Structures are given as structure tokens and as C-alpha cells.
Coordinates of C-alpha atoms in Angstrom, one line a residue:
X958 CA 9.0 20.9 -31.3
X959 CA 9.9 17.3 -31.4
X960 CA 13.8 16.1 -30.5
X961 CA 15.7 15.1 -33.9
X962 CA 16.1 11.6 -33.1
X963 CA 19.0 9.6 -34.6
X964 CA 18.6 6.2 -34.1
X965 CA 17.8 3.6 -37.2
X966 CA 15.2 1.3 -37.6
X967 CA 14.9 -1.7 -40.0
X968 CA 12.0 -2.7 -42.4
X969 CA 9.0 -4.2 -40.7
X970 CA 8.6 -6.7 -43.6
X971 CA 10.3 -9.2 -45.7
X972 CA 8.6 -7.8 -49.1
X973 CA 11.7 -7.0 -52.0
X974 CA 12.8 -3.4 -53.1
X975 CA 12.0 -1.9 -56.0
X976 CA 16.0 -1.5 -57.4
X977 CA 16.4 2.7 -57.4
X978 CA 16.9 3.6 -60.5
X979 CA 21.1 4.3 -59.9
X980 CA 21.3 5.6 -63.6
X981 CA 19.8 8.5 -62.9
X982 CA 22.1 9.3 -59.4
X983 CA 23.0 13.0 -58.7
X984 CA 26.8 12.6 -59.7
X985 CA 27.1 15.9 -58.0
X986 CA 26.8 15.1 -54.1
X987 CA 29.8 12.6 -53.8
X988 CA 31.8 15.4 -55.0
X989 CA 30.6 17.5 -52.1
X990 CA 33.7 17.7 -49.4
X991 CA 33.0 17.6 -46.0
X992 CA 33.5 20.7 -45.1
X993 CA 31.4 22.2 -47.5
X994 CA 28.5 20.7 -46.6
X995 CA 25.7 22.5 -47.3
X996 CA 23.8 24.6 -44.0
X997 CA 20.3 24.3 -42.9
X998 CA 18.2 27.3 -43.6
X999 CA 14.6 28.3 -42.2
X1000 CA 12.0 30.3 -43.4
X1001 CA 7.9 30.3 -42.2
X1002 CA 5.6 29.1 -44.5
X1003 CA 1.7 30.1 -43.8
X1004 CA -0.8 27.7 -45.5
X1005 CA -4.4 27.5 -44.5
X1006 CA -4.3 30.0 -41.9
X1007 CA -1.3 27.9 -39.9
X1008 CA 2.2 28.8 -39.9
X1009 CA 5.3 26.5 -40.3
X1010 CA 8.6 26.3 -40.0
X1011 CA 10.7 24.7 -42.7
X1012 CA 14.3 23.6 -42.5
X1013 CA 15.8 23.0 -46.4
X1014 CA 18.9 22.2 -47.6
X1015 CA 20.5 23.1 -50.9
X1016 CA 21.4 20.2 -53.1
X1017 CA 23.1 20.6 -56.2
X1018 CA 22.4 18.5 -59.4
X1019 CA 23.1 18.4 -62.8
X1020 CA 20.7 21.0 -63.6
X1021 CA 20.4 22.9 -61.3
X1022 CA 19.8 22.5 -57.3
X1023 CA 16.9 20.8 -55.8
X1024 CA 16.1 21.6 -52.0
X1025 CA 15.8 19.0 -48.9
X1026 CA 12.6 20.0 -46.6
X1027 CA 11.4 19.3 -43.2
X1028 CA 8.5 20.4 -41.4
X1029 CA 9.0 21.3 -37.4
X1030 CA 5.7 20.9 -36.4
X1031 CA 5.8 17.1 -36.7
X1032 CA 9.4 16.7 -37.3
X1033 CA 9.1 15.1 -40.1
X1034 CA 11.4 15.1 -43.3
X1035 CA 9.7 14.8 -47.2
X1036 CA 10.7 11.5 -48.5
X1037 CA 9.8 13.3 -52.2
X1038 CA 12.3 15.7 -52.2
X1039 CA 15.1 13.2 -50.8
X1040 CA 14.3 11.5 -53.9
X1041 CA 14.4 13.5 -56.5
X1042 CA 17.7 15.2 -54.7
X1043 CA 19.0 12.0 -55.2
X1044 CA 17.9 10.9 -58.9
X1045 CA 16.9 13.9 -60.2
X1046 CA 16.0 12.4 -63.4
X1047 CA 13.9 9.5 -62.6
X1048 CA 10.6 8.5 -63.6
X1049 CA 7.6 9.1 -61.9
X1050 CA 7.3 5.2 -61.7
X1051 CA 10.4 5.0 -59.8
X1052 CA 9.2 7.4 -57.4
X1053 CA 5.6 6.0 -56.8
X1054 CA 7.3 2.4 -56.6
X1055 CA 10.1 3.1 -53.9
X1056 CA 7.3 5.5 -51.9
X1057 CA 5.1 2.3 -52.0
X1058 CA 7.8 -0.1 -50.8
X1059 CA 8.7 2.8 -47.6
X1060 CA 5.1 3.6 -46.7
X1061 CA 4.4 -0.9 -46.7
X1062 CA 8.0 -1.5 -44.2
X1063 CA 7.7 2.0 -41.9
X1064 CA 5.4 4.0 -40.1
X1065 CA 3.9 7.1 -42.3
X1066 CA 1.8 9.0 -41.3
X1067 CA 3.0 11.9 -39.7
X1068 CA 0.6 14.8 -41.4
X1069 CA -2.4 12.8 -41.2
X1070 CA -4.0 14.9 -38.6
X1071 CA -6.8 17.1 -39.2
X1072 CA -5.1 20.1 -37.5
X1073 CA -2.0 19.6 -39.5
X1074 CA -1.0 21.8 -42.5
X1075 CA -1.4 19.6 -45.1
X1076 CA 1.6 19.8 -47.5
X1077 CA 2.7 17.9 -50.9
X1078 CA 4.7 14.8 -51.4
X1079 CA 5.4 11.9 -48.9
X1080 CA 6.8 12.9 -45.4
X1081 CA 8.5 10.3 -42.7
X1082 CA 9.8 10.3 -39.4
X1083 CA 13.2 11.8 -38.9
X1084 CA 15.0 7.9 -38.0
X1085 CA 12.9 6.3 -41.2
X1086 CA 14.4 9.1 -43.4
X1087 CA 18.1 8.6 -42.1
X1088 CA 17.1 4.2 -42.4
X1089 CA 16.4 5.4 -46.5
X1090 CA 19.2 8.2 -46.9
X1091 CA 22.0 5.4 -47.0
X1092 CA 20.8 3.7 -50.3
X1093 CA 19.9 7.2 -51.5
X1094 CA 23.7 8.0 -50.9
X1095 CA 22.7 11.2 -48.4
X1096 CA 24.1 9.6 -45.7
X1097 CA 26.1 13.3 -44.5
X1098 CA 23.4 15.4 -45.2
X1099 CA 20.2 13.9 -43.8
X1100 CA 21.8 14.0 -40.5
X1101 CA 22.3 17.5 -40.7
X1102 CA 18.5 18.1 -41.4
X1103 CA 18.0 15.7 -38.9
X1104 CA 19.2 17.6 -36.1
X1105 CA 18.8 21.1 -37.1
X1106 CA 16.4 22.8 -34.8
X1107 CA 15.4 26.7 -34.9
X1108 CA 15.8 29.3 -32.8
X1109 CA 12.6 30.1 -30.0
X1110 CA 11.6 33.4 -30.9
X1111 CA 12.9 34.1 -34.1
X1112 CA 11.0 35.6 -36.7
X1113 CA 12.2 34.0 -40.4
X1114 CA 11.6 35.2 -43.7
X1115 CA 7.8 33.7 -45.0
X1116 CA 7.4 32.1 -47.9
X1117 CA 3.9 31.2 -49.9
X1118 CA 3.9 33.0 -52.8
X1119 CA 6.9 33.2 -55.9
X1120 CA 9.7 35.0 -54.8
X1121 CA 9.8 37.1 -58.6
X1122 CA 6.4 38.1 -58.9
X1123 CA 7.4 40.6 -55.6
X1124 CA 10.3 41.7 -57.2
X1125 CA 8.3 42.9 -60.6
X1126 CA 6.6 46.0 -59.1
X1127 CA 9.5 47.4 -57.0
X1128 CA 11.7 47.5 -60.3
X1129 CA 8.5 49.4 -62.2
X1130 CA 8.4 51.7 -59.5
X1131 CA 11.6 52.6 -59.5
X1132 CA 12.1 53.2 -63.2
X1133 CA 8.6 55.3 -63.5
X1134 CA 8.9 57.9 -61.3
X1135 CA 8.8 60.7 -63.7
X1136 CA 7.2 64.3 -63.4
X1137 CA 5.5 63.8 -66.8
X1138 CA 1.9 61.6 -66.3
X1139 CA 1.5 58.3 -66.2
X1140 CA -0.5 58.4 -69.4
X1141 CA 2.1 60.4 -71.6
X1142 CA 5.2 58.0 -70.8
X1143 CA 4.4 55.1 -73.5
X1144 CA 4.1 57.7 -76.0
X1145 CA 7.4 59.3 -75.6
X1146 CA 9.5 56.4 -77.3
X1147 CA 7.3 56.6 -80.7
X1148 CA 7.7 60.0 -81.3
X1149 CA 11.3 59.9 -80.9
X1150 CA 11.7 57.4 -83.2
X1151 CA 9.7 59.1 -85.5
X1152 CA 11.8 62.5 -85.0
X1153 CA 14.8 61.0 -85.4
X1154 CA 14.1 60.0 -89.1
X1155 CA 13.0 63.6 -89.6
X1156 CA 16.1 65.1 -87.8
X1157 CA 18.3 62.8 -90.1
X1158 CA 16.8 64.5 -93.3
X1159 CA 16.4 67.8 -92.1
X1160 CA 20.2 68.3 -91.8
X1161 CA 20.8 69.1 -94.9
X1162 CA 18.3 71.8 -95.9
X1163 CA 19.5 75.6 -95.3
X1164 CA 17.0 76.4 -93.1
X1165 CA 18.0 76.6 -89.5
X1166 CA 14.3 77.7 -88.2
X1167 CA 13.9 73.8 -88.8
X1168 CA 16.3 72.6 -86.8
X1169 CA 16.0 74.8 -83.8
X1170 CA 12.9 73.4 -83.3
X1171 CA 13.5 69.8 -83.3
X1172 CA 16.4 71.1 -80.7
X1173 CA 13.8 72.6 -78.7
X1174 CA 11.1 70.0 -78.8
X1175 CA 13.2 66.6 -77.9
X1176 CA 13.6 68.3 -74.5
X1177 CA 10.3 68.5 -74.1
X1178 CA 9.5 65.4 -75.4
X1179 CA 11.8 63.1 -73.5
X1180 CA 11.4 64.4 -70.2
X1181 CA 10.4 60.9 -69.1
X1182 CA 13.8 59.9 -69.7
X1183 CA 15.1 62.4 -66.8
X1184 CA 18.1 60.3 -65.4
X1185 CA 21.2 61.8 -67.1
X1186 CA 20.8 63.2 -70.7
X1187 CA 19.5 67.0 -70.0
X1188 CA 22.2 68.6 -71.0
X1189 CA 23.6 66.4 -74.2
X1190 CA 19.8 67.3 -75.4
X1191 CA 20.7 70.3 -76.5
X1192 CA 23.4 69.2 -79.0
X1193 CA 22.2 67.7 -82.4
X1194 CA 20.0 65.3 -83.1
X1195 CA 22.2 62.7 -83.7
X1196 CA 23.2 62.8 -80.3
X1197 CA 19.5 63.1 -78.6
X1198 CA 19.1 59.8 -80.4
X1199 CA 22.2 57.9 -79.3
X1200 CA 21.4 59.5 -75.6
X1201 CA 18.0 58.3 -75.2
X1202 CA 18.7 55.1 -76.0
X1203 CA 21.3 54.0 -73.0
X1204 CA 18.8 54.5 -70.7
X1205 CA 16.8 51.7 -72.0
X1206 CA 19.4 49.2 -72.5
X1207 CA 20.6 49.8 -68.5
X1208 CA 16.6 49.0 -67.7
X1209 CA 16.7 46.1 -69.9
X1210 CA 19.8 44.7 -67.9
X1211 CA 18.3 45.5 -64.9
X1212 CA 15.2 43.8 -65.6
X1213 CA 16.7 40.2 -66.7
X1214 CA 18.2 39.3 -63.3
X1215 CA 13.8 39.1 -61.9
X1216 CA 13.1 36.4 -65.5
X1217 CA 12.0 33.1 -64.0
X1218 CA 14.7 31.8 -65.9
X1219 CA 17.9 33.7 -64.1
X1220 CA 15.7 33.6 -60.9
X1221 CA 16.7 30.1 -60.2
X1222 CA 20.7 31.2 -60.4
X1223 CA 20.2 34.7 -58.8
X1224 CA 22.9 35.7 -56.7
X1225 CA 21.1 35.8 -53.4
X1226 CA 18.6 32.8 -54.1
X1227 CA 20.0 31.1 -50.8
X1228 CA 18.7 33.1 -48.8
X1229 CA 15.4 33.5 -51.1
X1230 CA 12.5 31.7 -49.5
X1231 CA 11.2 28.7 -51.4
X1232 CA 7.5 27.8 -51.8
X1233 CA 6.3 24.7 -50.6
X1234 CA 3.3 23.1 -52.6
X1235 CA -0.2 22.2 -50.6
X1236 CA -2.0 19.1 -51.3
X1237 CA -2.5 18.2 -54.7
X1238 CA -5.8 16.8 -55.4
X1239 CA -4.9 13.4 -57.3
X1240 CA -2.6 12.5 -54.8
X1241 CA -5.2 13.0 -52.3
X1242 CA -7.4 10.6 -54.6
X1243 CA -5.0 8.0 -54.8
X1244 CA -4.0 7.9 -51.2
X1245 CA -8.0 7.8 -50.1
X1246 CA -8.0 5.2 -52.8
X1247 CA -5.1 3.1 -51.3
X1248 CA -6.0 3.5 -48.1
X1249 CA -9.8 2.4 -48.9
X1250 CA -8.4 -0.8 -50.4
X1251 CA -6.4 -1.7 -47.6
X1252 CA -9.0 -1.1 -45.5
X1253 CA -11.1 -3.8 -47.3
X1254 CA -8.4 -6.0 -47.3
X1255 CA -8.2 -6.3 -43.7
X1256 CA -11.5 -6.3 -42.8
X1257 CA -11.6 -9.0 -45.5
X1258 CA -8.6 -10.6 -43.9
X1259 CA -10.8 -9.9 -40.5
X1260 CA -13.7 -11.7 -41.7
X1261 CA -11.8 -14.4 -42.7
X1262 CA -10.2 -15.1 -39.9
X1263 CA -13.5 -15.2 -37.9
X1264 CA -15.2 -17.7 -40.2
X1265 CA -12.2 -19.9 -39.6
X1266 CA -12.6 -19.7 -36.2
X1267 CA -16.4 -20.3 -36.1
X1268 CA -15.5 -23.0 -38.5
X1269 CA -12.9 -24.4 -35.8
X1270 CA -15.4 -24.2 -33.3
X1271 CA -18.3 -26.0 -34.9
X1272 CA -15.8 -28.6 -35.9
X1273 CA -14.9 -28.9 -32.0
X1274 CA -18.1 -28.9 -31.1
X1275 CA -19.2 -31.7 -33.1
X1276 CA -16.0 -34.2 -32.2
X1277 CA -16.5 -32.9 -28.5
X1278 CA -20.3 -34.2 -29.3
X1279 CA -19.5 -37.5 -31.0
X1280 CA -17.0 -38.3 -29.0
X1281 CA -19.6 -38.2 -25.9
X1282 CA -22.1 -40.3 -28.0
X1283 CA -19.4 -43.1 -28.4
X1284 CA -18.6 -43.0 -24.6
X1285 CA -22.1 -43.2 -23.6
X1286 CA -22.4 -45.9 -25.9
X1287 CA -20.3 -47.9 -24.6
X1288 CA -20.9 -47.3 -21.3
X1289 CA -24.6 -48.8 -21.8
X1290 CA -23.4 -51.8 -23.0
X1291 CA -20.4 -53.0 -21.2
X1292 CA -20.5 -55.6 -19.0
X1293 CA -19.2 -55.5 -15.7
X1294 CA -17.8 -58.8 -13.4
X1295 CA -18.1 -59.3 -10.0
X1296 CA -15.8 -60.7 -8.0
X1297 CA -17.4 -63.8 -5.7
X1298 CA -18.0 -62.5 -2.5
X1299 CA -16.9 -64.6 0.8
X1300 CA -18.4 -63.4 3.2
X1301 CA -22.1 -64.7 4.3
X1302 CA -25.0 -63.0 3.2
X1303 CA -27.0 -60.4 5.4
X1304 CA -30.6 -61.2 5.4
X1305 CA -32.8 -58.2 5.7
X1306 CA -35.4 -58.2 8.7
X1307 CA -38.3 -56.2 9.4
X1308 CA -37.8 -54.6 12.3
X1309 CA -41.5 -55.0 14.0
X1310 CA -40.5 -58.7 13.9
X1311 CA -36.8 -59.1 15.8
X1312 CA -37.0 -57.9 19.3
X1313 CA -40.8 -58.9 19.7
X1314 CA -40.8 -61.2 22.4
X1315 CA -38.1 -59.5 24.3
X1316 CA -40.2 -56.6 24.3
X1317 CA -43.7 -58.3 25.3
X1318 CA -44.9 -57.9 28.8
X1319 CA -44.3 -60.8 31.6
X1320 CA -48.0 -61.5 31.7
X1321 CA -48.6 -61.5 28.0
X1322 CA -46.0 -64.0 27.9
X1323 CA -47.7 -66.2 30.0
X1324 CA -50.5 -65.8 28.1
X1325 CA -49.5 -67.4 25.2
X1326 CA -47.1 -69.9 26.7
X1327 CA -50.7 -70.8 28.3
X1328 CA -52.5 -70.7 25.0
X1329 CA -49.8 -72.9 23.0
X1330 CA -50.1 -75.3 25.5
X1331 CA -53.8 -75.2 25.2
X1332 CA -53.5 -75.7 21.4
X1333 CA -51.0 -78.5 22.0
X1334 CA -53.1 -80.5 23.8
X1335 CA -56.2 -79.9 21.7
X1336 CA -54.7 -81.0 19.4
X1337 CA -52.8 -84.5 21.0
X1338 CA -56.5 -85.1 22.1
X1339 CA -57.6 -84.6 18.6
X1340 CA -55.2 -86.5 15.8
X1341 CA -54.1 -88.9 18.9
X1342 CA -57.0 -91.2 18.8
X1343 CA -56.9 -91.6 14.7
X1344 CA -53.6 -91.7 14.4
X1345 CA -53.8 -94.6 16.8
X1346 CA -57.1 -96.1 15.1
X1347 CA -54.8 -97.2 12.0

């Protein structure tokens, strides 16, 4: 079972409280002293084939008591019956709105598992229900649900069904248990009220015969009513009459403690287990209705927030694509200076060409020394004599 834990938490959001509706504040619990603080009680409650242990306290209000319950197989305390401890007369609105307001600023959701027992009302962890008990003015008797834990191993009383309608058969039992048959002990009660107008006029008529009879026969007759009166029977009418009927006035007052009305002020209803409620179907609707809209909300909220960011990125994109354009742009077109240069120009030469000479053969180069030579004086022997003639 989980620890108590007793540490406080604050609201996860900024969104404002529904004002509780303090008109309608249990009077009765600031009046409670300290050492008189009501005690924790357990009992086992068995709901769809599961057992559970609740811990309740007793509050007293106005009319009546209302209990206090947690469940210690998630440790977690019902935020509905803190409420209605608190302001037992407030409206169904004033519930719905504070529950709204806890379940949007804490974590619920402690008996949302599938292999929970599921139970009525709101439940909360132990430190959101001792964060809420302040403003609900149970600030000393959270706490003491709070850290309550059972004993391993004991066996408590169970609970599940009404505590009067188990009652009702032992208190039949006990009154029929009488050696006439079952059949005959309705009819008993009619025919004594029919004798006993017949005794009353008989008296005075002479005739004894009559009487003796009558004396005879309401032994007879009342022998479901065995208890006390055998032996007043046999004295007159009058007195049968007055005999049989205490009997039914001590079943009568033996039977009005087991009403549902007394049965909420019994003597011993504190130690009386309490039933706790399952699921209740339109509260089941509206949760899965709440928590269908919230879930289109965020995926609304989800979708959202990616279209913004493909938006965001397209719009990136494109400036990333513009702003390229424009570089490239003006790349292309801007002109560029050169500094003059001061140094001499290299002149490019083919290669086959420099180094020629140097690399022809001794005897090739006297060949064409001889052939220039040749050429020269051709040609001295040739333009000579005309240049000479003019």
C-alpha cells in the first residue's frame, strides 16, 4: 500500500477559483476540540469481484454526519465526500465547478486503471487532498486520513450491501419461532379481536357454559403469543385481551430501532459499515465526454502548432532563397579593379622553340651556318648588281 505522503503542492495553473460557496459551511467542525477528533475506521469493501480497503471518518453536520473516504489500494482520498463534509448543503453546481477547477491545476487520475475498482465521485492523491482541505477548513482531519494505514493481516468488517436490510430477517426470526405453523400465526390476531367483542357481551348473560368456553379456547388460540401470558390466560377475558396485547407493543419497539430512518442515529452505527457507491453511469458519460474534448483540443492545439511551423519553414525557405538570388545577382554584375601591376610581363614560349639550338648536334650546326652563308651570298650576287645598276 502506498506511504501517506504529507507534503503540499501548489496549482499547476494561473486559472481563478470558483469562490466555495462559504454559506453553506459545516458550522459543526470548528466546534470539534482537538482532542476529540474523530478516529479512522476500516472496513473491506468487495465490488466487481475485487476487495478494498476503506479508511472513513465521521463528520458531523447539521443534519446529520457525513463520512470522509479513502481507498488503500491507490491511496487516494474522494475529493466528493471532502466536499460535501464541508458544505453539506451546496449545490450540485458548486460541486461540479470546484471539481473542474482541482481536476484543471492537479494530477487526477488515480482510479483510471482498468484493474482498479472503479468507485463514485472524484478521488486525488493524498498531498492534493491536504493542498484543498485548508480552504475547505479540514485542515485537522485530512491529516489524520492521510496517514492512517491498516493493519497487514487483519480481517475488517465488509461492506456492499445496506447495513438494515441484514438486520430485518434476524428480528423476524427471532419473534416467529412458535410451535403453532407458519400458516396459522397471521390468523391468530383476528380472531382475538373478534372474541374479545364477544367476551365483552357475554358477561352479563347467566350462563356460565358460555364463558368457560371462551376461557378454554383463547389458550388455544393465542398460542403463538407463547412468551409470558400462559398463566394470566386463564383469568377473564378482559385480562386475555389486555395480556395479548403487550407483546405486540415490545415487538413494535423492537422493530423501530432497524427503520432507515433511526438507522442513521443507531447506537452502534460507528462501527456499522458504510456502502460505497460504484460508478454511476452519467458521470462516466460526462467524464468520457470531457476527456474526448480535451483530447480534440490538443490535438487541435497539435495541429496547430505544426502548421505554424511548416508555415515558419516555408517562410525561411523562401527568404533563405531570395536572399541567394540577390547575392548571385550581384555577384554577376559587379565590377572588379585591378591594381596596375609593376612588374614586367612573362611572355609565354613554346617550349619546342627555346633550347633548339643548344640542343642541335655539332655537325648540324655547321650545316646550316654553311647553308646561311650560302644563302647570303646568293643573294649579295643576286640584288648586288641591280642595286648597283640604279
Amino acid at each position: 500500500m502506498p506511504a501517506a505522503q504529507t507534503h503540499y503542492i501548489s496549482p499547476k495553473t494561473n486559472i481563478p477559483r470558483s469562490p466555495l460557496p462559504l454559506q453553506h459551511a459545516n458550522s459543526h467542525i470548528k466546534f470539534i476540540e482537538a482532542g476529540k477528533l474523530p478516529e479512522v475506521k476500516f472496513q473491506e469493501l468487495e465490488k466487481e469481484g475485487q476487495k478494498v480497503i476503506i479508511g472513513r471518518l465521521k463528520i458531523p453536520t447539521p443534519g446529520g454526519h457525513a463520512f470522509i473516504l479513502r481507498r488503500y489500494d491507490t491511496g487516494a482520498i474522494s475529493l466528493t465526500t471532502m466536499f460535501r463534509a464541508a458544505f453539506p448543503a451546496a449545490t450540485d453546481e458548486d460541486e461540479k465547478a470546484e471539481t473542474s477547477w482541482v481536476k484543471a491545476n492537479y494530477d487526477v487520475g488515480t482510479n483510471k486503471d482498468a484493474y482498479r475498482v472503479r468507485l463514485a465521485g472524484t478521488w486525488v492523491a493524498a498531498p492534493v487532498a491536504l493542498a484543498v482541505a485548508d480552504a475547505y477548513g479540514l485542515d485537522r482531519i485530512v491529516p489524520l486520513l492521510a496517514e492512517a494505514e491498516p493493519e497487514e493481516g487483519k480481517q475488517y468488517r465488509r461492506s456492499g450491501k445496506p447495513v438494515t436490510p441484514k438486520q430485518t430477517p434476524s428480528v423476524a426470526a427471532a419473534t416467529l419461532p412458535t410451535p403453532a405453523p407458519s400458516f396459522g400465526s397471521p390468523n391468530p390476531p383476528k380472531r382475538r379481536r373478534e372474541a374479545s367483542p364477544v367476551v365483552e357481551l357475554k358477561p352479563p348473560p347467566s350462563p356460565p357454559p358460555t364463558a368457560s368456553p371462551a376461557v378454554r379456547r383463547s389458550p388455544r388460540k393465542p398460542s403463538p403469543a407463547i412468551a409470558t401470558p400462559s398463566k394470566p390466560l386463564s383469568k377473564a377475558s378482559t385480562t386475555t385481551v389486555k395480556v395479548v396485547k403487550p407483546p405486540s407493543k415490545s415487538t413494535s419497539n423492537r422493530q423501530e430501532p432497524l427503520t432507515p430512518a433511526a438507522s442513521d442515529e443507531a447506537v452502534g452505527d460507528d462501527d456499522a459499515p458504510i456502502d460505497v457507491p460504484g460508478p454511476n453511469m452519467h458521470e462516466d458519460i460526462a467524464a468520457q465526454t470531457e476527456l474526448i474534448q480535451k483530447l480534440k483540443q490538443e490535438q487541435q492545439e497539435q495541429d496547430s502548432r505544426k502548421a505554424a511551423e511548416v508555415d515558419a519553414m516555408k517562410e525561411n525557405e523562401t527568404v533563405s532563397k531570395k536572399r541567394q538570388r540577390v547575392e548571385e545577382e550581384e555577384g554577376q554584375y559587379k565590377f572588379e579593379f585591378k591594381e596596375p601591376q609593376n612588374q614586367e610581363r612573362a611572355i609565354a614560349t613554346n617550349r619546342r622553340v627555346t633550347g633548339f639550338y643548344e640542343r642541335m648536334a655539332p655537325e648540324r650546326k655547321s650545316a646550316a651556318w654553311g647553308a646561311f652563308a650560302f644563302a647570303a651570298g646568293l643573294g649579295a650576287v643576286t640584288f648586288l648588281p641591280n642595286l648597283l645598276g640604279f
